[in-house]
GROMACS .gro file of C-alpha atoms in nm:
model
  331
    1UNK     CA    1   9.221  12.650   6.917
    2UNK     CA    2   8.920  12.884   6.965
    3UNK     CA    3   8.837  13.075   6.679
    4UNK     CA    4   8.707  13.446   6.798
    5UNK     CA    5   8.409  13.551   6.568
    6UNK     CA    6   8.301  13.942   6.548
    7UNK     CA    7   7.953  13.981   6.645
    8UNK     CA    8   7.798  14.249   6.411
    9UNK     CA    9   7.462  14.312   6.568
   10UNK     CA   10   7.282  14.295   6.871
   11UNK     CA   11   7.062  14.035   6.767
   12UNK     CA   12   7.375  13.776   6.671
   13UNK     CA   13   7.526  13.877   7.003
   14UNK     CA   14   7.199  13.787   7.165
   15UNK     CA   15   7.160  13.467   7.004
   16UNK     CA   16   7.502  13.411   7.129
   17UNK     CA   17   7.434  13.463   7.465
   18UNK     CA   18   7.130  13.181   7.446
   19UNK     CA   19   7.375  12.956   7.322
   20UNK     CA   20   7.616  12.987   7.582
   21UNK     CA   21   7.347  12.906   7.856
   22UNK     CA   22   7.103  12.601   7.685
   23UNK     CA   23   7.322  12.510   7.395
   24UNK     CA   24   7.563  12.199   7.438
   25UNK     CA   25   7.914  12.236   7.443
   26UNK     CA   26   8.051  12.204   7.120
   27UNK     CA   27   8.422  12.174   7.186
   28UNK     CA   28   8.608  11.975   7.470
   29UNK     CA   29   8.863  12.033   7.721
   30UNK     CA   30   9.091  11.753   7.673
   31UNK     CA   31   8.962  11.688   8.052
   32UNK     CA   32   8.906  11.303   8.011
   33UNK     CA   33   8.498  11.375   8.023
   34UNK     CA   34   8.516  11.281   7.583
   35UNK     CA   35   8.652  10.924   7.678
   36UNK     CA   36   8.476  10.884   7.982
   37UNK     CA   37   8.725  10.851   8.221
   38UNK     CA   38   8.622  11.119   8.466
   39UNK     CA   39   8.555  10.973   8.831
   40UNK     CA   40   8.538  11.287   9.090
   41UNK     CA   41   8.662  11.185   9.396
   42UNK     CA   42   8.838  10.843   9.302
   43UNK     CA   43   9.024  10.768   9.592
   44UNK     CA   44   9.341  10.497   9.543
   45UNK     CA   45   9.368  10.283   9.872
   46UNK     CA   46   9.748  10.181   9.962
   47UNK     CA   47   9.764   9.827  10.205
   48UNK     CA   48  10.106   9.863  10.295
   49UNK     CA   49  10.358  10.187  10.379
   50UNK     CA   50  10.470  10.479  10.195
   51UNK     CA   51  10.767  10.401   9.969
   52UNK     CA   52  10.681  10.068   9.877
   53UNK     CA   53  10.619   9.927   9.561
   54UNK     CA   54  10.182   9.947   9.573
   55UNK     CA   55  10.222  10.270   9.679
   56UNK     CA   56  10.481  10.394   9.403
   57UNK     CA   57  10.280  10.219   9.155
   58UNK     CA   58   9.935  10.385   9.276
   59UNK     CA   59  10.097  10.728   9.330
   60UNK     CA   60  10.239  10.719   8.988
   61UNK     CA   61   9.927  10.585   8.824
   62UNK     CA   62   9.727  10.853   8.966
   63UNK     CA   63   9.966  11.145   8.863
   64UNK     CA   64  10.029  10.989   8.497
   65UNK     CA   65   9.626  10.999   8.513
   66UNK     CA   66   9.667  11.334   8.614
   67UNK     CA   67   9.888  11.475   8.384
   68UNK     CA   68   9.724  11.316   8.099
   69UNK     CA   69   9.372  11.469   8.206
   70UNK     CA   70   9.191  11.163   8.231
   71UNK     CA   71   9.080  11.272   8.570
   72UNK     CA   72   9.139  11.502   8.839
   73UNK     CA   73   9.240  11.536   9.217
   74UNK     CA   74   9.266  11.172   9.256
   75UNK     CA   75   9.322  11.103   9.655
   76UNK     CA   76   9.594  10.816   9.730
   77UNK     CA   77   9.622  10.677  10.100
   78UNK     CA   78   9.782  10.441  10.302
   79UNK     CA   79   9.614  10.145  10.509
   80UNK     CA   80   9.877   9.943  10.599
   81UNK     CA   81   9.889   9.614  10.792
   82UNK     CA   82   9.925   9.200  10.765
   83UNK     CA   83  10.095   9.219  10.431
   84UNK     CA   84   9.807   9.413  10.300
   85UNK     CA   85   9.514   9.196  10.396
   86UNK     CA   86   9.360   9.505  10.641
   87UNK     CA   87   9.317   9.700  10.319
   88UNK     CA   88   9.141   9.421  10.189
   89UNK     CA   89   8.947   9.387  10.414
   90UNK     CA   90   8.882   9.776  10.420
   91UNK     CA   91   8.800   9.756  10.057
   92UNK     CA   92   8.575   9.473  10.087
   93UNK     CA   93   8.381   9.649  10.331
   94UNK     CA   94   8.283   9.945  10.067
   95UNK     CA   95   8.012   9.728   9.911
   96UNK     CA   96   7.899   9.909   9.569
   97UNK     CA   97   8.177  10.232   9.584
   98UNK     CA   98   8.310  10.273   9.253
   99UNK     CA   99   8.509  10.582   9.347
  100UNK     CA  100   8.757  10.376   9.541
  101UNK     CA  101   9.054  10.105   9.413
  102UNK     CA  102   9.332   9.959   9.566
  103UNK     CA  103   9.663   9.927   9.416
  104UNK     CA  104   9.782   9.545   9.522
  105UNK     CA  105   9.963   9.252   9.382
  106UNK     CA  106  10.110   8.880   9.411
  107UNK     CA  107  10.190   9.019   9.798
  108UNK     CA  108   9.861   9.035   9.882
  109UNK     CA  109   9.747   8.713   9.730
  110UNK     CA  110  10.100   8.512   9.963
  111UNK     CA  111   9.926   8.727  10.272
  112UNK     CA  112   9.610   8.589  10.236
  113UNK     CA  113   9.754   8.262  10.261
  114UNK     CA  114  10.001   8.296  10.521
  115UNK     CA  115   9.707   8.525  10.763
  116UNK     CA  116   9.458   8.301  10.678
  117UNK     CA  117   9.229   8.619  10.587
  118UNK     CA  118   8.838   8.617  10.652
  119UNK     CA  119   8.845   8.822  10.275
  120UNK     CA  120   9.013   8.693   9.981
  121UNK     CA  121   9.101   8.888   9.600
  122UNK     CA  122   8.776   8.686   9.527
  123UNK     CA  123   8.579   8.931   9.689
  124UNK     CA  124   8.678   9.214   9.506
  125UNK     CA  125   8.595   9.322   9.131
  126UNK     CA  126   8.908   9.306   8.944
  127UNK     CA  127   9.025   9.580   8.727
  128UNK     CA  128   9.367   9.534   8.613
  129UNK     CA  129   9.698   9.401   8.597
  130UNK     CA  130   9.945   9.675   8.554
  131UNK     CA  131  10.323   9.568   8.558
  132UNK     CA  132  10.534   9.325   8.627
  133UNK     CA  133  10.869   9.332   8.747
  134UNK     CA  134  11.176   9.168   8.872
  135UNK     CA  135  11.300   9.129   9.240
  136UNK     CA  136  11.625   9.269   9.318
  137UNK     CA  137  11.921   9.101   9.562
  138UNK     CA  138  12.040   9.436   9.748
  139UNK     CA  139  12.295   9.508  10.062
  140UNK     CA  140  12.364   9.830  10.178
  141UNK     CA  141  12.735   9.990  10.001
  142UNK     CA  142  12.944   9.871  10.347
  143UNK     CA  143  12.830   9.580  10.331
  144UNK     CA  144  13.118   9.293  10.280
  145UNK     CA  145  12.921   9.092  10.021
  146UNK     CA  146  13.039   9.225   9.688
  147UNK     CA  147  12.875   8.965   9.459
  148UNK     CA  148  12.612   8.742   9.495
  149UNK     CA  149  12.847   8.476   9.499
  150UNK     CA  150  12.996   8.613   9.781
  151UNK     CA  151  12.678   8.646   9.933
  152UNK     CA  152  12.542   8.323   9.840
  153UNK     CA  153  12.870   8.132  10.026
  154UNK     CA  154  12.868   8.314  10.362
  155UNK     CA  155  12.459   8.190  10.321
  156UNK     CA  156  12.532   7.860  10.272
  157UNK     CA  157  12.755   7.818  10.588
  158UNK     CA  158  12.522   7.967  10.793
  159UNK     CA  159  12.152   8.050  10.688
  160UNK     CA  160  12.008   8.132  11.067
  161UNK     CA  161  12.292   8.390  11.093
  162UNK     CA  162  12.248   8.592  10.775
  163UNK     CA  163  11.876   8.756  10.807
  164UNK     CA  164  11.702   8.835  10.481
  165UNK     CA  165  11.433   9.082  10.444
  166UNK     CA  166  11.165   9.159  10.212
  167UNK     CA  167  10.901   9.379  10.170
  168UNK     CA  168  10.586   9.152  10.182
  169UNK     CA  169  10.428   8.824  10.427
  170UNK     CA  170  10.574   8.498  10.345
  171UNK     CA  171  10.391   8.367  10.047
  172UNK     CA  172  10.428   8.704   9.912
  173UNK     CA  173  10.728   8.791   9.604
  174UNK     CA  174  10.949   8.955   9.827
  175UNK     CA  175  10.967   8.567  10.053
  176UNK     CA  176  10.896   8.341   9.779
  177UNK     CA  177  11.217   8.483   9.590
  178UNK     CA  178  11.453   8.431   9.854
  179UNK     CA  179  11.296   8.063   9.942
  180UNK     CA  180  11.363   8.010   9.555
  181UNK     CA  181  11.742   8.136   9.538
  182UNK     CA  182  11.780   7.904   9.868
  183UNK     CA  183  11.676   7.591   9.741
  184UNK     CA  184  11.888   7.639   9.427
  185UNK     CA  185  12.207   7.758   9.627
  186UNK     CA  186  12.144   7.412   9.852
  187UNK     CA  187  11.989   7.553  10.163
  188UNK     CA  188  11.667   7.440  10.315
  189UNK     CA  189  11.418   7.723  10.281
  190UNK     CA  190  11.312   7.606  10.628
  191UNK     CA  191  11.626   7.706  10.760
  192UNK     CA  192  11.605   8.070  10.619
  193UNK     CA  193  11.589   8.335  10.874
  194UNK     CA  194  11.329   8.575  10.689
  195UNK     CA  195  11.192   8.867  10.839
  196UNK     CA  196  10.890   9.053  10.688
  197UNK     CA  197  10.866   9.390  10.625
  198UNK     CA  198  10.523   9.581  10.511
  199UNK     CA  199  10.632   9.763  10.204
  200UNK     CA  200  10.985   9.812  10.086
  201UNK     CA  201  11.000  10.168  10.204
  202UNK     CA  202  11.017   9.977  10.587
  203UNK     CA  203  11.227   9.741  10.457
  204UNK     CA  204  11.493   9.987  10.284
  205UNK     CA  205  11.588  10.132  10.621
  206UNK     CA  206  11.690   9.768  10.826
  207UNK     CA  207  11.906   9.739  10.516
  208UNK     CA  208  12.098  10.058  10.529
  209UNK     CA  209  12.110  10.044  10.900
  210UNK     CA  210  12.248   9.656  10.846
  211UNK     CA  211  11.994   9.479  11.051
  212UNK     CA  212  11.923   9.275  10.794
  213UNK     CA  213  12.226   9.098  10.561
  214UNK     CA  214  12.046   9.138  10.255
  215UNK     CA  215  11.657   9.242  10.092
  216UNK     CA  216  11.505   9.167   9.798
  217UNK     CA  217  11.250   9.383   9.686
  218UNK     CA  218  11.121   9.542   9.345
  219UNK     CA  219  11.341   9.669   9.103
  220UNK     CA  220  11.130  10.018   9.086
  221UNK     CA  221  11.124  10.041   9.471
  222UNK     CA  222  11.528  10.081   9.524
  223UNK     CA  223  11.638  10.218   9.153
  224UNK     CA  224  11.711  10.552   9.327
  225UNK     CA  225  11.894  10.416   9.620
  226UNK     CA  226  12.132  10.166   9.352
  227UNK     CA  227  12.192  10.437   9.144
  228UNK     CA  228  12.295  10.662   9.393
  229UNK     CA  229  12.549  10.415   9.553
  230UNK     CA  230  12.362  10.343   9.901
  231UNK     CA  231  12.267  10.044   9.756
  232UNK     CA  232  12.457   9.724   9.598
  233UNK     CA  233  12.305   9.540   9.351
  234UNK     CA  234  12.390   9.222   9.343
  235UNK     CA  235  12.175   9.036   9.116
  236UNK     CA  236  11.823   9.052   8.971
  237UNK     CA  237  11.597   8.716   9.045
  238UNK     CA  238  11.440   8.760   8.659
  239UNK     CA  239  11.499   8.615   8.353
  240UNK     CA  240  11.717   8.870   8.161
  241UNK     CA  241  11.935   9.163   8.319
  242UNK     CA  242  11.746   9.495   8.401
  243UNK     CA  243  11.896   9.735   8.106
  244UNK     CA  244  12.108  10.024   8.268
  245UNK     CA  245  12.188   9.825   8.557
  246UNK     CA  246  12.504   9.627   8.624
  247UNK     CA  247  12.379   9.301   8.761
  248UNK     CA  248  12.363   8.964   8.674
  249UNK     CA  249  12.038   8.750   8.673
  250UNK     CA  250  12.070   8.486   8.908
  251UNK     CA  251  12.025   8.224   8.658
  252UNK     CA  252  12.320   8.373   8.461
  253UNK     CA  253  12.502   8.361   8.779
  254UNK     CA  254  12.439   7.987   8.844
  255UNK     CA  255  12.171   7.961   9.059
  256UNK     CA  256  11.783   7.806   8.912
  257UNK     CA  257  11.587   8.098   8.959
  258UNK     CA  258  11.324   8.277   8.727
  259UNK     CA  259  11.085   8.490   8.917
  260UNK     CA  260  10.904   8.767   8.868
  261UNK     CA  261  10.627   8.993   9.051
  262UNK     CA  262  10.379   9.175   8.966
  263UNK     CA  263  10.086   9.481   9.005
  264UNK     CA  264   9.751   9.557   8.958
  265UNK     CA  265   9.435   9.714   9.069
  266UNK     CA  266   9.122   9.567   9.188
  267UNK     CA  267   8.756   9.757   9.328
  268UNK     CA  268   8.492   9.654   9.572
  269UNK     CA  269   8.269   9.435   9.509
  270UNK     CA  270   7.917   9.494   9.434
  271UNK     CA  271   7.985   9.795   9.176
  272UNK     CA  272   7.792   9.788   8.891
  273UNK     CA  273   7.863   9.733   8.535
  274UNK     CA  274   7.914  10.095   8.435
  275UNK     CA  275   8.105  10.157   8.775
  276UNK     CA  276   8.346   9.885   8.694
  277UNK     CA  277   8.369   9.988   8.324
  278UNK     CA  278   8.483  10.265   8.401
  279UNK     CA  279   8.739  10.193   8.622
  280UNK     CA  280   8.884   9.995   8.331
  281UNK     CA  281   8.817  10.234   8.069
  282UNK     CA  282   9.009  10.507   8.293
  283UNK     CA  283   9.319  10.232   8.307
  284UNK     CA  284   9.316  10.138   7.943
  285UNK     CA  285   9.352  10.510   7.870
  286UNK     CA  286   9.609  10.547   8.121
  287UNK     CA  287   9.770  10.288   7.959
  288UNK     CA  288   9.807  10.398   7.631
  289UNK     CA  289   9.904  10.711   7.746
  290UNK     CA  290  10.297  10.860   7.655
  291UNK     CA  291  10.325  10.961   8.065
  292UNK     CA  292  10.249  10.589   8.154
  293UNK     CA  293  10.484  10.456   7.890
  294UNK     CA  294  10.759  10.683   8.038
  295UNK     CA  295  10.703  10.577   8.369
  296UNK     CA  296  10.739  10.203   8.296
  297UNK     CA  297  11.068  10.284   8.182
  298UNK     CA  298  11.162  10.513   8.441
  299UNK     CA  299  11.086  10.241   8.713
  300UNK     CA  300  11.231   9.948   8.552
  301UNK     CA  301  10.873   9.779   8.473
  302UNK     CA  302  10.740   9.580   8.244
  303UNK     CA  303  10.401   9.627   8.065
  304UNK     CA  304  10.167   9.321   8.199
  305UNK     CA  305   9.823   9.496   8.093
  306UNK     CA  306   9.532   9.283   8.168
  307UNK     CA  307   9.160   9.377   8.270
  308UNK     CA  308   8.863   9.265   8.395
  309UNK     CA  309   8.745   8.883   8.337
  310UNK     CA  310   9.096   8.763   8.230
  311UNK     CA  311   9.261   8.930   8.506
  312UNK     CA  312   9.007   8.768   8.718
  313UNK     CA  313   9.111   8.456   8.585
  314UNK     CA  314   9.539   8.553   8.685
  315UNK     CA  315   9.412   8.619   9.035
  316UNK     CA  316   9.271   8.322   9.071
  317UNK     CA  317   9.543   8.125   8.911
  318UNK     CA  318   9.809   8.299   9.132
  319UNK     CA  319   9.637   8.208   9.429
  320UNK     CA  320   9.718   7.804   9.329
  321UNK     CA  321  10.041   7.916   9.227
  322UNK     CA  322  10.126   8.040   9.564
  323UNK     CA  323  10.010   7.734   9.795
  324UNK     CA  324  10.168   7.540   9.522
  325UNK     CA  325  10.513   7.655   9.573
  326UNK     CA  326  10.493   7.704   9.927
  327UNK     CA  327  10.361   7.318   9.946
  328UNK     CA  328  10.694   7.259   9.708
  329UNK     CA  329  10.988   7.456   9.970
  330UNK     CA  330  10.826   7.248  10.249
  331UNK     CA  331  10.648   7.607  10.365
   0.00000   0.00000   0.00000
């Protein structure tokens, strides 16, 4: 609160004045600038389509970021294409620009692999793991499957008749889960009739319209649509149920499968040290904020906060994660 103060003479209202103009401000604006988090013109770069979950997650971050006054006017856009390896590439291209970051995750890191991609998550500067979350098992509300059992059977009989989408490249969550809920229901992943979709917001439409038999996605990508009856849930592929949802996992429902995806945010490369601290100080503040923690439970994610070095470290342990599991379903 500013305290008003009567000026009683010229000469104290001139002194005034000379503070206004040369003094330094003496109280702040709860603008971000006192934490220095302020990046004008910080542009968030989406790799795959609206709706899905990078750009829900970068759209959200940047509003929370908003809201909280860490920063202002942040600009989020979409570059989609090959599972999010042409934003990549984009974003490796902006040698040195700290005012730009693109939201990604374990997607990107399967479409690397399956695209064989000239630029890898190695070339960027890592900045931080956000969430992670769990995959859903959806059909659209005609659909005959009612559980996952009943899903699971009509599956088993015949795998090349019952298409599957997801939202990401094979090697990506949104392929690997589905490989993993085949191999523990007894069918070959090789005989899995996947079709990829870039983003879930593409995908969420071939499921309505029934052109696919089932997706899996992320949990915060179709919460609206489950809630609101277009959408059936039929299980979740994590290891507990999703509170306020009525769903079991699938390992409660009999079926070996524990998996889990995730998001984060990484930078060009070539920024420099107080460019990429920054970037990180900005997300630690975001995350500690009360309109991030409300969001997290809004969309049904789970904190997985992790910067810089060690996140560095995830990236590059996800990457042997992935070949190792395609290697594993025969992939």
């Amino acid at each position: 609160m500013v305290a008003l103060v009567r000026l009683r003479t010229p000469l104290a209202l001139l002194g005034a004045a000379v503070l206004v103009l040369v003094g330094p401000p003496l109280l702040t604006t709860g603008s971000g600038s006192e934490t220095g988090t302020q990046i004008p013109g910080l542009r968030f770069m989406v790799p795959n389509t609206p709706g899905g979950g990078y750009d829900i997650t970068a759209r959200t971050a940047a509003k929370n970021a908003e809201d909280a006054k860490l920063t202002h006017n942040i600009e989020v856009f979409n570059l989609p294409g090959a599972g999010g390896t042409v934003g990549l590439s984009r974003l490796v291209s902006e040698h040195g620009n700290g005012k730009l970051a693109m939201s990604m995750g374990l997607g990107v890191v399967g479409a690397v692999r399956s695209n064989d991609a000239p630029k890898t998550l190695g070339d960027t500067t890592p900045i931080a793991r956000l969430t992670e979350e769990q995959d859903v098992v959806v059909v659209a509300k005609d659909s005959p499957y009612k559980t996952i059992d009943d899903l699971i059977g009509a599956w088993k009989e015949n795998p090349g008749k019952l298409p599957v989408g997801g939202g990401s490249s094979p090697g990506g969550p949104d392929h690997l889960a589905p490989m993993l809920m085949a191999r523990a229901a007894g069918i070959p992943p090789k005989q899995v009739n996947y079709i990829p979709f870039d983003g879930g917001g593409e995908l969420l439409a071939s499921i309505l319209g029934n052109k696919v038999a089932f997706g899996v996605s992320g949990v915060g990508e179709y919460l609206d649509q489950i809630k609101a009856g277009e959408l059936r849930l039929l299980a979740v592929t994590g290891p507990e149920r999703v509170e306020g949802l009525d769903a079991p996992t699938l390992k409660e429902a009999g079926y070996d499968v524990n998996f889990t995806n995730w998001r984060g945010i990484v930078a060009p490369p070539g920024l420099t040290d107080g460019e990429r601290d920054k970037l990180v100080r900005l997300l630690e503040e975001l995350h500690g904020s009360d309109e991030w923690r409300k969001s997290l439970a809004q969309n049904g994610w789970d904190d997985a906060f992790l910067t810089g070095e060690k996140f560095g470290a995830f990236l590059d342990a996800e990457d042997k994660r992935v070949v190792s599991v395609l290697k594993e379903l025969g992939l």
